[in-house]
Tab-separated table of C-alpha atoms in Angstrom:
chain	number	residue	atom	x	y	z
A	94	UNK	CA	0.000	0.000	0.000
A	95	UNK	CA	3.367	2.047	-0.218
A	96	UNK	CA	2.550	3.755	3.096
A	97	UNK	CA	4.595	1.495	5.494
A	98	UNK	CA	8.142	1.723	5.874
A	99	UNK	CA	10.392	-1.698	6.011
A	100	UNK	CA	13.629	-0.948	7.835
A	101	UNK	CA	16.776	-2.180	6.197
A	102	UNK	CA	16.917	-5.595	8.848
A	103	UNK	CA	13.547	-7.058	7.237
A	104	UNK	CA	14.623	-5.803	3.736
A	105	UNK	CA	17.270	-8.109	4.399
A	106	UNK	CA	15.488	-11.085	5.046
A	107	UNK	CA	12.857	-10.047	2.253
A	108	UNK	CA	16.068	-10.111	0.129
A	109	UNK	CA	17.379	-13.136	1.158
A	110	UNK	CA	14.107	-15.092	1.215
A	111	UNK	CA	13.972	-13.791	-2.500
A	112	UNK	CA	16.846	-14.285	-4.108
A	113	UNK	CA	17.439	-10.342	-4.339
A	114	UNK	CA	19.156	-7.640	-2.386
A	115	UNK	CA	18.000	-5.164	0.408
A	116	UNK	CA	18.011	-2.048	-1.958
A	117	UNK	CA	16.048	-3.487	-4.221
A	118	UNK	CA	13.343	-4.481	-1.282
A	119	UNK	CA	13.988	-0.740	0.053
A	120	UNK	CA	14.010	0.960	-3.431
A	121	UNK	CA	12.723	-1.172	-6.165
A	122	UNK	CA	15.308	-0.185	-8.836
A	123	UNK	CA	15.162	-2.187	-11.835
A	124	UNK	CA	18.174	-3.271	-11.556
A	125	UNK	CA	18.332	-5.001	-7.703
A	126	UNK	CA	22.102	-6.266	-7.846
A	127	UNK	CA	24.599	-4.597	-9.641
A	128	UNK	CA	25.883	-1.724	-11.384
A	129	UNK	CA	28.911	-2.518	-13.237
A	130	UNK	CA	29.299	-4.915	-9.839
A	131	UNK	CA	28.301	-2.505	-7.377
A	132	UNK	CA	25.493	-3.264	-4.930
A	133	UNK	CA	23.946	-1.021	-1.711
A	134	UNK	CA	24.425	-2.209	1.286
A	135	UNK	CA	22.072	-0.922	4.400
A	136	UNK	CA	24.385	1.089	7.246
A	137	UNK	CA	23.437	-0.657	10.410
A	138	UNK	CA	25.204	1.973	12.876
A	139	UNK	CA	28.211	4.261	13.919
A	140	UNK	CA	31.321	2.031	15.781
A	141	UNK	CA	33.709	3.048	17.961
A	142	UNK	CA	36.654	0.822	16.792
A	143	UNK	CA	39.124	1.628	20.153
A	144	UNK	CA	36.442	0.525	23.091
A	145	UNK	CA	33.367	-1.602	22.882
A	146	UNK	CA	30.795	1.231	23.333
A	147	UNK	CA	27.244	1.795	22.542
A	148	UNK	CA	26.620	2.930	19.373
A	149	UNK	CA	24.116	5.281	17.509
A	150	UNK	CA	22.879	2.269	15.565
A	151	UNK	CA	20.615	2.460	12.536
A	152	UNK	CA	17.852	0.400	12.718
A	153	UNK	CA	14.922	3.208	11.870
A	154	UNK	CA	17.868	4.774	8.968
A	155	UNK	CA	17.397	3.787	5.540
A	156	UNK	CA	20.956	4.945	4.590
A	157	UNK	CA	22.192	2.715	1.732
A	158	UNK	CA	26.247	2.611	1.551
A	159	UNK	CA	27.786	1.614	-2.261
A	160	UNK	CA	29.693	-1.904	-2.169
A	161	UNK	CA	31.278	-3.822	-4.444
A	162	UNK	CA	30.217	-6.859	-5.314
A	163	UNK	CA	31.994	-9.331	-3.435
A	164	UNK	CA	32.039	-13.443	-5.068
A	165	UNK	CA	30.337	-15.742	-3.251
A	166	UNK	CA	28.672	-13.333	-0.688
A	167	UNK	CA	25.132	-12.052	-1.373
A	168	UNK	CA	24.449	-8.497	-0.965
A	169	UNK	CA	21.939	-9.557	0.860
A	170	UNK	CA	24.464	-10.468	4.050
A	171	UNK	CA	26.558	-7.781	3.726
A	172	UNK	CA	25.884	-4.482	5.682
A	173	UNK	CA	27.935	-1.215	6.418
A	174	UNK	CA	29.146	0.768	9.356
A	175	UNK	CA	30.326	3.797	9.989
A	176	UNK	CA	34.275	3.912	11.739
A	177	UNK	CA	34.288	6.582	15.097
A	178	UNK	CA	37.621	7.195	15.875
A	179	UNK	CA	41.157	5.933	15.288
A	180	UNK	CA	41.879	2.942	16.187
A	181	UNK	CA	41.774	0.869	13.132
A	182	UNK	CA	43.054	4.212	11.429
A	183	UNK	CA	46.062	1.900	10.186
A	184	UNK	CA	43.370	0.108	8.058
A	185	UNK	CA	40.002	2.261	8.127
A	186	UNK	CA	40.289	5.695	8.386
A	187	UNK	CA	37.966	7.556	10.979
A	188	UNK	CA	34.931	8.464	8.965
A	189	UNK	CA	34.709	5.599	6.447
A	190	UNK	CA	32.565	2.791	6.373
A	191	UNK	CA	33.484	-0.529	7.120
A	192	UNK	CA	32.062	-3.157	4.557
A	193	UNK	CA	31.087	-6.165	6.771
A	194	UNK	CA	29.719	-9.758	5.477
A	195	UNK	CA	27.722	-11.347	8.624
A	196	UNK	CA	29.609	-14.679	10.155
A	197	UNK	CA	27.297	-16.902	8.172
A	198	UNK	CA	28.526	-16.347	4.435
A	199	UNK	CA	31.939	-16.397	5.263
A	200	UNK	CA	33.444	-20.306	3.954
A	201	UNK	CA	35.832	-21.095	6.978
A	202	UNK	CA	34.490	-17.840	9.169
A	203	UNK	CA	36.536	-15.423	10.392
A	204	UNK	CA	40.473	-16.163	10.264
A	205	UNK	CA	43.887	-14.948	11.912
A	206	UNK	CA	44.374	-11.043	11.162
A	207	UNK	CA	40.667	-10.592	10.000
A	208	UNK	CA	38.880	-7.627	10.594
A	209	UNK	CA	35.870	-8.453	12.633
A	210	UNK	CA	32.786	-6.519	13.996
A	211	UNK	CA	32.310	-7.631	17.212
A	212	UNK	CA	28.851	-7.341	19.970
A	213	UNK	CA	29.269	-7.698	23.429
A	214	UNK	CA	25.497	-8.103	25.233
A	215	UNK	CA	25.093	-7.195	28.515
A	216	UNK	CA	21.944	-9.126	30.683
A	217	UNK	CA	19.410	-6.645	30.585
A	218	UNK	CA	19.875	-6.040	26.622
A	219	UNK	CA	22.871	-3.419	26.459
A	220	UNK	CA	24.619	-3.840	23.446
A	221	UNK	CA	28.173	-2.149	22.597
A	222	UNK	CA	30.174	-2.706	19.548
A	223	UNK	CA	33.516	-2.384	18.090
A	224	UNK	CA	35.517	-3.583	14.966
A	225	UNK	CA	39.352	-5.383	15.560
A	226	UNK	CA	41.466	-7.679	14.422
A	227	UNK	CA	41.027	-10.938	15.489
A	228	UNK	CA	44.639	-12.588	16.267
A	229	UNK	CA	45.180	-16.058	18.372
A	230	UNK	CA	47.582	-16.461	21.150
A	231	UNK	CA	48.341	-19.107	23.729
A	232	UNK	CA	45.588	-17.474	26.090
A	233	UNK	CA	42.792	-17.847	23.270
A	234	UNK	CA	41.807	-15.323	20.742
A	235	UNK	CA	42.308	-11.642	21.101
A	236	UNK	CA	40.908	-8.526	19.600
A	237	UNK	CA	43.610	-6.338	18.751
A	238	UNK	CA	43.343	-2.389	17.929
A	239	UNK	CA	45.203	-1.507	14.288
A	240	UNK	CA	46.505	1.794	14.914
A	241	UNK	CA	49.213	3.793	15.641
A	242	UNK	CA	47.585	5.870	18.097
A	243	UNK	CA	48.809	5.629	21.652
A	244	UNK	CA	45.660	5.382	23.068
A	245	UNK	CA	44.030	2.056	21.531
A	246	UNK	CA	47.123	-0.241	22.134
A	247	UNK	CA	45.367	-3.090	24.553
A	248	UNK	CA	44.749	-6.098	23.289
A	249	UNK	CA	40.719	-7.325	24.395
A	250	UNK	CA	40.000	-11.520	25.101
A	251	UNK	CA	37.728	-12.400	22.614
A	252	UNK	CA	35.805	-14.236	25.930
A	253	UNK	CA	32.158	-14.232	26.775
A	254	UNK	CA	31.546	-14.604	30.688
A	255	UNK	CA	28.262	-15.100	33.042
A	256	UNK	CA	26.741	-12.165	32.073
A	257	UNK	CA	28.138	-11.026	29.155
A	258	UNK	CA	28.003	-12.558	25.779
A	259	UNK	CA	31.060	-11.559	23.102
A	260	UNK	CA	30.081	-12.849	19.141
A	261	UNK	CA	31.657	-11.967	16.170
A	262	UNK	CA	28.823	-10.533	14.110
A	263	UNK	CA	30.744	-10.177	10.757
A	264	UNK	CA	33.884	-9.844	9.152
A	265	UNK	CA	35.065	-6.396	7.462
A	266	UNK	CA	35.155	-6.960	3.689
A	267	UNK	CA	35.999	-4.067	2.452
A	268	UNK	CA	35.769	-0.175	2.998
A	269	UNK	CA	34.345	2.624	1.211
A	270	UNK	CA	35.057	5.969	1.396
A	271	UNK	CA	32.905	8.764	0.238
A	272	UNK	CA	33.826	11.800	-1.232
């Protein structure tokens, strides 16, 4: 009846139920997948890559972020968001978008020196985010900050306890930066 709005999370599963891609749910382009093998992505939220924090996440936004098409991963399980701060600077710049495929579609999931956007859930709901690299050591696998910024040097355990939960929600794909 074109009057309701569907938020970028059910155009997702629309998509993916459908064998087509959230912008095309959202939009209704002619074209749903590609342009020249560019697809858009919905931005899920604003990450602050030194700390797990809360984040200003999108899921009333409609804002659709330009990816490239990636082999083997459907638009329809990639999503973007938005790098606050510095401490991944030494791989995405403060300000760009990180271009994250969710656990799921990647073969093998996420590996040694991977990029990952990570949720820790507090009980009661609270939900904070960040994006590191995921390395492995002796005391189990660490999220480490990529930057040469002073301040975001710690390593974090990549370590759920009794009343916090700590999943990898995707892995960082690419990066886009707009002009």
């Amino acid at each position: 009846n074109c009057e309701r709005v569907i938020k970028p999370n059910v155009a997702r599963k629309y998509a993916a139920a459908y064998g087509s891609t959230a912008a095309y749910i959202l939009t209704g382009d002619a074209v749903p997948n590609t342009i020249q093998g560019v697809s858009s992505i919905p931005l899920e939220g604003i990450v602050a890559a030194g700390e797990f924090r809360g984040s200003e996440w999108a899921s009333e936004d409609e804002t659709l972020i330009p990816a490239v098409t990636r082999k083997g991963i459907p638009a329809s399980k990639q999503y973007a968001v938005r790098i606050d701060g510095p401490s991944v600077n030494l791989r995405i710049a403060d300000g760009m978008y990180a271009i994250c495929a969710m656990l799921d579609s990647i073969p093998g999931g996420a590996t040694l020196g991977s990029l990952v956007h990570v949720i820790r859930e507090r009980d009661g709901g609270d939900r904070e985010h960040t994006i590191k690299e995921l390395r492995f050591t002796k005391d189990g696998p660490m999220l480490m900050p990529v930057s040469d910024d002073p301040r975001y040097q710690e390593p974090m355990p990549l370590r759920s306890t009794e009343h916090i939960t700590i999943t990898i929600s995707g892995v960082v794909i690419g990066a886009y930066q707009p002009f």
